[in-house]
Coordinates of C-alpha atoms and ligand atoms in Angstrom, one line a residue:
X1 CA 36.6 53.3 81.1
X2 CA 38.6 56.6 81.0
X3 CA 41.6 55.2 79.3
X4 CA 40.6 55.8 75.6
X5 CA 39.8 59.5 76.4
X6 CA 43.1 60.0 78.2
X7 CA 44.9 58.5 75.2
X8 CA 42.9 60.7 72.9
X9 CA 43.9 63.8 75.0
X10 CA 47.5 62.7 74.9
X11 CA 47.4 62.3 71.1
X12 CA 45.6 65.6 70.4
X13 CA 48.7 67.9 70.6
X14 CA 50.6 65.4 68.4
X15 CA 47.8 65.3 65.9
X16 CA 47.6 69.1 65.9
X17 CA 51.4 69.3 65.3
X18 CA 51.2 66.8 62.5
X19 CA 48.3 68.7 60.9
X20 CA 50.3 71.9 61.3
X21 CA 53.4 70.4 59.6
X22 CA 51.2 69.0 56.8
X23 CA 49.5 72.3 56.3
X24 CA 52.9 74.1 56.4
X25 CA 54.3 71.7 53.7
X26 CA 51.2 72.1 51.5
X27 CA 51.2 75.9 52.0
X28 CA 54.8 76.1 51.1
X29 CA 54.3 73.8 48.1
X30 CA 51.1 75.3 46.8
X31 CA 51.3 78.9 48.0
X32 CA 52.2 80.2 44.6
X33 CA 49.4 78.3 42.9
X34 CA 46.8 79.4 45.5
X35 CA 47.9 83.0 45.3
X36 CA 47.8 82.9 41.5
X37 CA 44.3 81.5 41.5
X38 CA 43.1 84.2 44.0
X39 CA 44.8 87.0 42.0
X40 CA 43.4 85.7 38.7
X41 CA 39.9 85.7 40.3
X42 CA 40.6 89.3 41.6
X43 CA 41.7 90.4 38.1
X44 CA 38.1 89.8 36.9
X45 CA 36.1 90.8 40.0
X46 CA 34.3 94.1 39.6
X47 CA 34.3 94.9 43.3
X48 CA 38.1 94.5 43.6
X49 CA 38.6 96.7 40.5
X50 CA 36.4 99.4 42.1
X51 CA 38.4 99.3 45.3
X52 CA 42.0 98.8 44.1
X53 CA 41.9 101.1 41.0
X54 CA 41.2 104.0 43.3
X55 CA 44.2 103.5 45.6
X56 CA 46.9 105.8 44.5
X57 CA 49.7 103.5 45.6
X58 CA 48.2 100.8 43.3
X59 CA 48.3 103.2 40.4
X60 CA 51.9 104.2 41.2
X61 CA 52.9 100.5 41.4
X62 CA 51.1 99.7 38.2
X63 CA 53.1 102.4 36.5
X64 CA 56.0 100.0 36.5
X65 CA 54.2 97.9 33.9
X66 CA 52.4 100.7 32.0
X67 CA 53.7 103.5 29.7
X68 CA 51.2 106.1 30.9
X69 CA 47.6 107.1 30.2
X70 CA 48.0 108.6 26.7
X71 CA 49.1 107.8 23.2
X72 CA 51.9 110.4 23.5
X73 CA 53.4 108.6 26.5
X74 CA 53.3 105.2 24.7
X75 CA 55.0 106.7 21.7
X76 CA 57.7 108.4 23.9
X77 CA 58.4 105.0 25.6
X78 CA 58.7 103.4 22.2
X79 CA 61.1 106.0 20.9
X80 CA 63.3 105.3 23.9
X81 CA 63.1 101.6 23.3
X82 CA 63.9 102.0 19.6
X83 CA 67.0 104.0 20.5
X84 CA 68.2 100.9 22.4
X85 CA 67.6 98.6 19.4
X86 CA 64.2 97.3 20.8
X87 CA 61.0 97.4 18.7
X88 CA 57.6 97.6 20.4
X89 CA 54.0 96.5 20.1
X90 CA 51.6 99.1 21.6
X91 CA 48.5 98.1 23.4
X92 CA 45.6 100.3 24.4
X93 CA 44.5 98.8 27.7
X94 CA 40.9 97.5 27.8
X95 CA 39.0 94.3 27.8
X96 CA 35.6 92.6 28.4
X97 CA 33.6 95.4 26.7
X98 CA 29.9 94.6 26.9
X99 CA 28.4 97.3 24.8
X100 CA 28.9 98.4 21.2
X101 CA 29.6 102.1 22.1
X102 CA 32.7 101.1 24.2
X103 CA 33.9 98.8 21.4
X104 CA 33.6 101.6 18.9
X105 CA 35.4 104.0 21.2
X106 CA 38.3 101.5 21.5
X107 CA 38.4 101.1 17.8
X108 CA 38.6 104.9 17.3
X109 CA 41.4 105.2 19.9
X110 CA 43.4 102.3 18.3
X111 CA 43.0 104.0 14.9
X112 CA 44.5 107.2 16.4
X113 CA 47.3 105.1 17.9
X114 CA 48.0 103.7 14.4
X115 CA 48.2 107.2 13.0
X116 CA 50.5 108.3 15.8
X117 CA 52.8 105.3 15.1
X118 CA 53.0 106.3 11.4
X119 CA 53.5 110.0 12.1
X120 CA 56.3 109.4 14.7
X121 CA 58.1 106.9 12.5
X122 CA 58.7 104.5 15.4
X123 CA 59.3 100.8 14.9
X124 CA 56.1 99.4 16.3
X125 CA 52.9 97.6 15.6
X126 CA 49.7 97.2 17.6
X127 CA 48.3 94.4 19.9
X128 CA 44.6 94.3 20.7
X129 CA 42.4 92.2 23.0
X130 CA 39.5 90.7 21.1
X131 CA 37.1 91.4 24.0
X132 CA 38.1 95.1 23.9
X133 CA 36.8 95.3 20.3
X134 CA 33.4 93.7 21.0
X135 CA 33.9 89.9 21.0
X136 CA 31.5 89.6 23.9
X137 CA 28.9 91.7 22.2
X138 CA 29.2 89.6 19.0
X139 CA 31.9 88.0 17.0
X140 CA 30.7 89.9 13.9
X141 CA 31.3 93.2 15.7
X142 CA 34.9 92.2 16.5
X143 CA 35.4 91.1 12.9
X144 CA 34.1 94.4 11.6
X145 CA 36.3 96.5 13.9
X146 CA 39.4 94.4 13.1
X147 CA 38.8 94.7 9.4
X148 CA 38.3 98.5 9.6
X149 CA 41.5 98.8 11.7
X150 CA 43.5 96.7 9.3
X151 CA 42.2 98.7 6.4
X152 CA 43.2 101.8 8.3
X153 CA 46.7 100.6 8.7
X154 CA 47.2 98.9 5.3
X155 CA 48.7 101.9 3.5
X156 CA 51.2 102.5 6.3
X157 CA 52.0 98.8 6.8
X158 CA 51.0 98.9 10.5
X159 CA 50.3 95.4 11.6
X160 CA 47.8 94.3 14.3
X161 CA 48.3 91.2 16.5
X162 CA 45.2 89.8 18.2
X163 CA 46.1 88.8 21.8
X164 CA 44.7 85.6 23.0
X165 CA 42.3 85.7 26.0
X166 CA 40.8 82.8 28.0
X167 CA 40.0 79.4 26.3
X168 CA 36.4 80.3 25.7
X169 CA 37.6 82.8 23.0
X170 CA 40.2 80.7 21.3
X171 CA 38.1 79.2 18.4
X172 CA 36.4 82.5 17.7
X173 CA 39.6 84.5 17.7
X174 CA 41.4 82.0 15.5
X175 CA 38.4 81.9 13.1
X176 CA 38.3 85.7 12.7
X177 CA 42.1 85.8 12.4
X178 CA 42.0 83.3 9.5
X179 CA 39.1 85.1 7.8
X180 CA 40.9 88.4 7.9
X181 CA 44.2 86.9 6.8
X182 CA 42.9 84.8 3.9
X183 CA 39.5 86.0 2.8
X184 CA 40.2 89.7 3.3
X185 CA 43.9 89.3 2.2
X186 CA 45.6 91.0 5.1
X187 CA 48.2 88.2 5.2
X188 CA 51.0 88.9 7.7
X189 CA 49.5 92.3 8.6
X190 CA 47.3 90.4 11.1
X191 CA 48.7 88.0 13.7
X192 CA 47.5 85.8 16.5
X193 CA 48.8 84.3 19.8
X194 CA 49.0 80.7 21.0
X195 CA 49.2 79.7 24.7
X196 CA 51.5 76.8 25.6
X197 CA 49.4 75.9 28.7
X198 CA 46.4 74.7 26.5
X199 CA 46.3 71.0 25.5
X200 CA 44.9 72.0 22.1
X201 CA 47.9 74.2 21.2
X202 CA 50.0 71.5 19.6
X203 CA 47.3 70.9 17.1
X204 CA 46.8 74.7 16.6
X205 CA 50.5 75.2 16.0
X206 CA 50.7 72.3 13.6
X207 CA 47.9 73.9 11.5
X208 CA 49.4 77.5 11.8
X209 CA 52.8 76.2 10.7
X210 CA 51.2 74.6 7.6
X211 CA 49.5 78.0 6.9
X212 CA 52.8 80.0 7.5
X213 CA 51.0 82.2 10.0
X214 CA 52.3 85.1 12.0
X215 CA 52.2 83.8 15.5
X216 CA 53.4 84.8 19.0
X217 CA 53.9 82.0 21.5
X218 CA 53.3 82.7 25.2
X219 CA 52.7 80.4 28.2
X220 CA 49.2 81.8 29.0
X221 CA 48.0 84.2 31.6
X222 CA 44.4 83.2 32.5
X223 CA 42.9 80.8 35.1
X224 CA 42.0 77.6 33.1
X225 CA 40.6 74.3 34.4
X226 CA 42.7 71.2 34.3
X227 CA 40.5 69.7 31.6
X228 CA 41.7 72.5 29.3
X229 CA 45.2 73.4 30.3
X230 CA 48.2 71.8 32.0
X231 CA 47.9 72.4 35.8
X232 CA 51.6 71.9 36.4
X233 CA 53.9 74.7 35.3
X234 CA 56.7 72.2 34.4
X235 CA 54.3 70.7 31.7
X236 CA 53.5 74.1 30.3
X237 CA 57.3 74.9 30.1
X238 CA 58.0 71.6 28.3
X239 CA 55.2 72.2 25.9
X240 CA 56.4 75.8 25.3
X241 CA 59.8 74.4 24.2
X242 CA 58.2 71.8 22.0
X243 CA 55.9 74.3 20.3
X244 CA 58.8 76.7 19.8
X245 CA 60.7 74.0 18.0
X246 CA 57.7 73.3 15.8
X247 CA 57.6 77.1 15.0
X248 CA 61.3 77.0 14.0
X249 CA 61.0 73.8 11.9
X250 CA 62.1 73.7 8.3
X251 CA 58.5 73.5 7.2
X252 CA 57.6 76.6 9.3
X253 CA 60.4 78.6 7.7
X254 CA 59.6 77.4 4.2
X255 CA 56.0 78.5 4.7
X256 CA 57.1 82.0 5.8
X257 CA 56.3 81.7 9.5
X258 CA 58.0 84.5 11.5
X259 CA 57.8 83.3 15.1
X260 CA 57.6 85.6 18.1
X261 CA 58.6 84.0 21.4
X262 CA 57.0 85.9 24.3
X263 CA 58.7 85.0 27.6
X264 CA 60.9 86.3 30.4
X265 CA 62.0 82.8 31.2
X266 CA 65.7 82.3 30.6
X267 CA 65.2 78.5 30.3
X268 CA 62.8 79.0 27.4
X269 CA 65.1 81.6 25.8
X270 CA 68.2 79.4 26.1
X271 CA 66.3 76.4 24.7
X272 CA 65.3 78.4 21.7
X273 CA 68.8 79.8 21.2
X274 CA 70.3 76.3 21.4
X275 CA 67.8 74.9 19.0
X276 CA 68.3 77.7 16.6
X277 CA 72.1 77.4 16.7
X278 CA 72.1 73.6 16.3
X279 CA 69.8 74.0 13.3
X280 CA 71.5 76.9 11.6
X281 CA 68.6 79.2 12.1
X282 CA 69.6 82.8 12.0
X283 CA 68.6 85.1 14.9
X284 CA 66.9 87.3 12.2
X285 CA 64.4 84.5 11.6
X286 CA 62.5 85.1 14.8
X287 CA 62.1 87.5 17.7
X288 CA 61.9 87.5 21.4
X289 CA 59.2 89.5 23.2
X290 CA 58.8 90.7 26.7
X291 CA 56.4 93.0 28.7
X292 CA 57.2 96.6 29.5
X293 CA 58.9 96.9 32.9
X294 CA 60.0 93.3 33.2
X295 CA 63.5 92.0 32.9
X296 CA 65.0 95.0 31.2
X297 CA 68.6 93.8 31.7
X298 CA 67.8 90.5 29.9
X299 CA 66.2 92.5 27.1
X300 CA 69.4 94.6 26.7
X301 CA 71.6 91.5 26.8
X302 CA 69.6 89.8 24.0
X303 CA 69.9 92.8 21.8
X304 CA 73.7 92.9 22.5
X305 CA 73.9 89.3 21.6
X306 CA 72.3 90.0 18.2
X307 CA 68.7 88.8 18.8
X308 CA 65.6 90.7 17.8
X309 CA 63.7 92.0 20.8
X310 CA 60.2 93.5 20.9
X311 CA 58.5 94.9 24.0
X312 CA 54.8 95.0 24.6
X313 CA 54.0 98.5 25.8
X314 CA 50.5 99.0 27.3
X315 CA 49.0 102.4 27.9
X316 CA 45.6 103.8 29.0
X317 CA 43.6 104.1 32.2
X318 CA 42.0 100.6 32.2
X319 CA 45.2 99.2 33.8
X320 CA 43.6 97.1 36.6
X321 CA 43.1 93.6 35.1
X322 CA 46.4 93.8 33.2
X323 CA 48.2 94.8 36.4
X324 CA 46.7 92.1 38.6
X325 CA 47.6 89.4 36.0
X326 CA 51.2 90.7 36.2
X327 CA 51.0 90.2 40.0
X328 CA 49.7 86.7 39.5
X329 CA 52.7 85.8 37.3
X330 CA 55.1 86.6 40.0
X331 CA 54.0 86.5 43.7
X332 CA 57.2 88.5 44.7
X333 CA 55.5 91.5 42.9
X334 CA 52.6 91.0 45.3
X335 CA 54.8 91.2 48.5
X336 CA 56.5 94.3 47.1
X337 CA 53.1 95.9 46.3
X338 CA 51.5 95.1 49.6
X339 CA 54.5 96.3 51.6
X340 CA 54.3 99.6 49.7
X341 CA 50.5 99.7 50.4
X342 CA 51.2 99.3 54.1
X343 CA 53.9 102.0 54.1
X344 CA 51.2 104.2 52.4
Ligands
FAD1 C1 55.0 90.1 24.7 C2 54.0 89.3 25.5 C3 52.7 89.1 25.1 C4 51.8 88.3 25.8 N1 50.6 88.1 25.3 C5 49.8 87.2 25.9 C6 48.5 86.8 25.3 O1 48.1 87.3 24.3 N2 47.7 86.0 26.0 C7 48.1 85.4 27.2 O2 47.4 84.6 27.8 N3 49.3 85.8 27.8 C8 50.1 86.6 27.2 N4 51.3 87.0 27.7 C9 51.6 86.6 29.1 C10 52.3 85.2 29.2 O3 51.3 84.2 28.8 C11 52.8 84.9 30.6 O4 51.7 84.9 31.5 C12 53.9 85.8 31.1 O5 54.8 86.1 30.0 C13 54.7 85.0 32.1 O6 55.3 83.9 31.6 P1 56.9 83.7 31.3 O7 57.0 83.1 30.0 O8 57.6 85.1 31.4 O9 57.5 82.7 32.3 P2 57.4 82.6 33.9 O10 57.9 81.2 34.2 O11 56.0 83.0 34.4 O12 58.4 83.6 34.4 C14 59.8 83.4 34.2 C15 60.6 84.5 34.9 O13 60.3 85.8 34.3 C16 60.1 86.8 35.3 N5 58.7 87.3 35.3 C17 57.6 86.7 34.6 N6 56.5 87.4 34.8 C18 56.8 88.4 35.6 C19 56.1 89.5 36.1 N7 54.8 89.7 35.9 N8 56.8 90.4 36.9 C20 58.1 90.3 37.1 N9 58.8 89.3 36.6 C21 58.2 88.4 35.9 C22 60.4 86.2 36.6 O14 61.8 86.4 36.9 C23 60.1 84.7 36.4 O15 60.8 83.9 37.2 C24 52.3 87.7 27.0 C25 53.6 87.9 27.5 C26 54.5 88.6 26.7 C27 55.9 88.7 27.2

């Protein structure tokens, strides 16, 4: 009668070991994905923002990705970049604004930033987050602020690119972008971003190519469900190359599309360079873009090789969500950050 129990007891350590090995394999295989999901959750969690943004080591570490708190610091970074042959796009940090006063304050700050770009004579334009200018208050408010800012920059030819946020904002952002571009006649003074991880992006790029739009292609930085976006990074990467080729097609060029390829991924960059060389597309017909503080040596090399390079330079005090998204993109940043945190 005791036999089955004894057998069970003998198997228990084996089962435990097998589970441990399976858990180890899964953790190794999926650690990056889990970490990314947790970090993307933390990037939006109010309680985490409250805690982490008050830790001085966090602020110091975030400085690696941020030009400073003020317009003057963002302009100074741009001047240094321009001297190295790199243009910039400046971004006043802020997102998920839920009241009209904050959206108006952001608009006023961005208008001051545009004036400073003009006065300093730097080679730069502006990138804005739709939710910073009131998208969550109402799409009309975002439209009004975007129109006012584009009007403000019109005489000085300062362009504005609307960054793309999570998939719930894609249709509204594209709709407002097209209204500003076509009905209000801002043309290539207003631009938009498409994310390669979204299934819908091929159709969006096809339409934007037909319209000769001013588009930045990126992989996508938000937590999206598998019904909406490729869960596997390899699929996003393949789609990125496919969409980049569509943006470099003869039709795209004939329609006046000037593509911006935002990536730090050398595989993406090489694929674009090879496609351009094979199809006689001059390096002046497109630009590469990277984020401030990431892969500076590669930025320098691309400039030396004759490519156009633009760096996205964020500034301001609302650095927390931007910073945590950068941690999510590269878990190695997290280990570096936490070890510094422990050291104090
Ligand atoms: C100019 C610019 C504008 C962007 N605008 C948007 C936008 O509007 N909407 C949006 O959803 N996303 C935006 N992104 C973010 C983008 O979607 C990706 O999340 C981010 O660029 C990482 O993807 P990757 O193409 O660099 O490739 P990955 O495969 O993620 O990275 C390739 C390599 O680049 C390096 N790298 C990448 N990220 C980091 C990092 N954070 N720290 C250190 N090294 C890193 C690493 O060496 C990594 O192995 C933007 C990115 C850039 C460069």
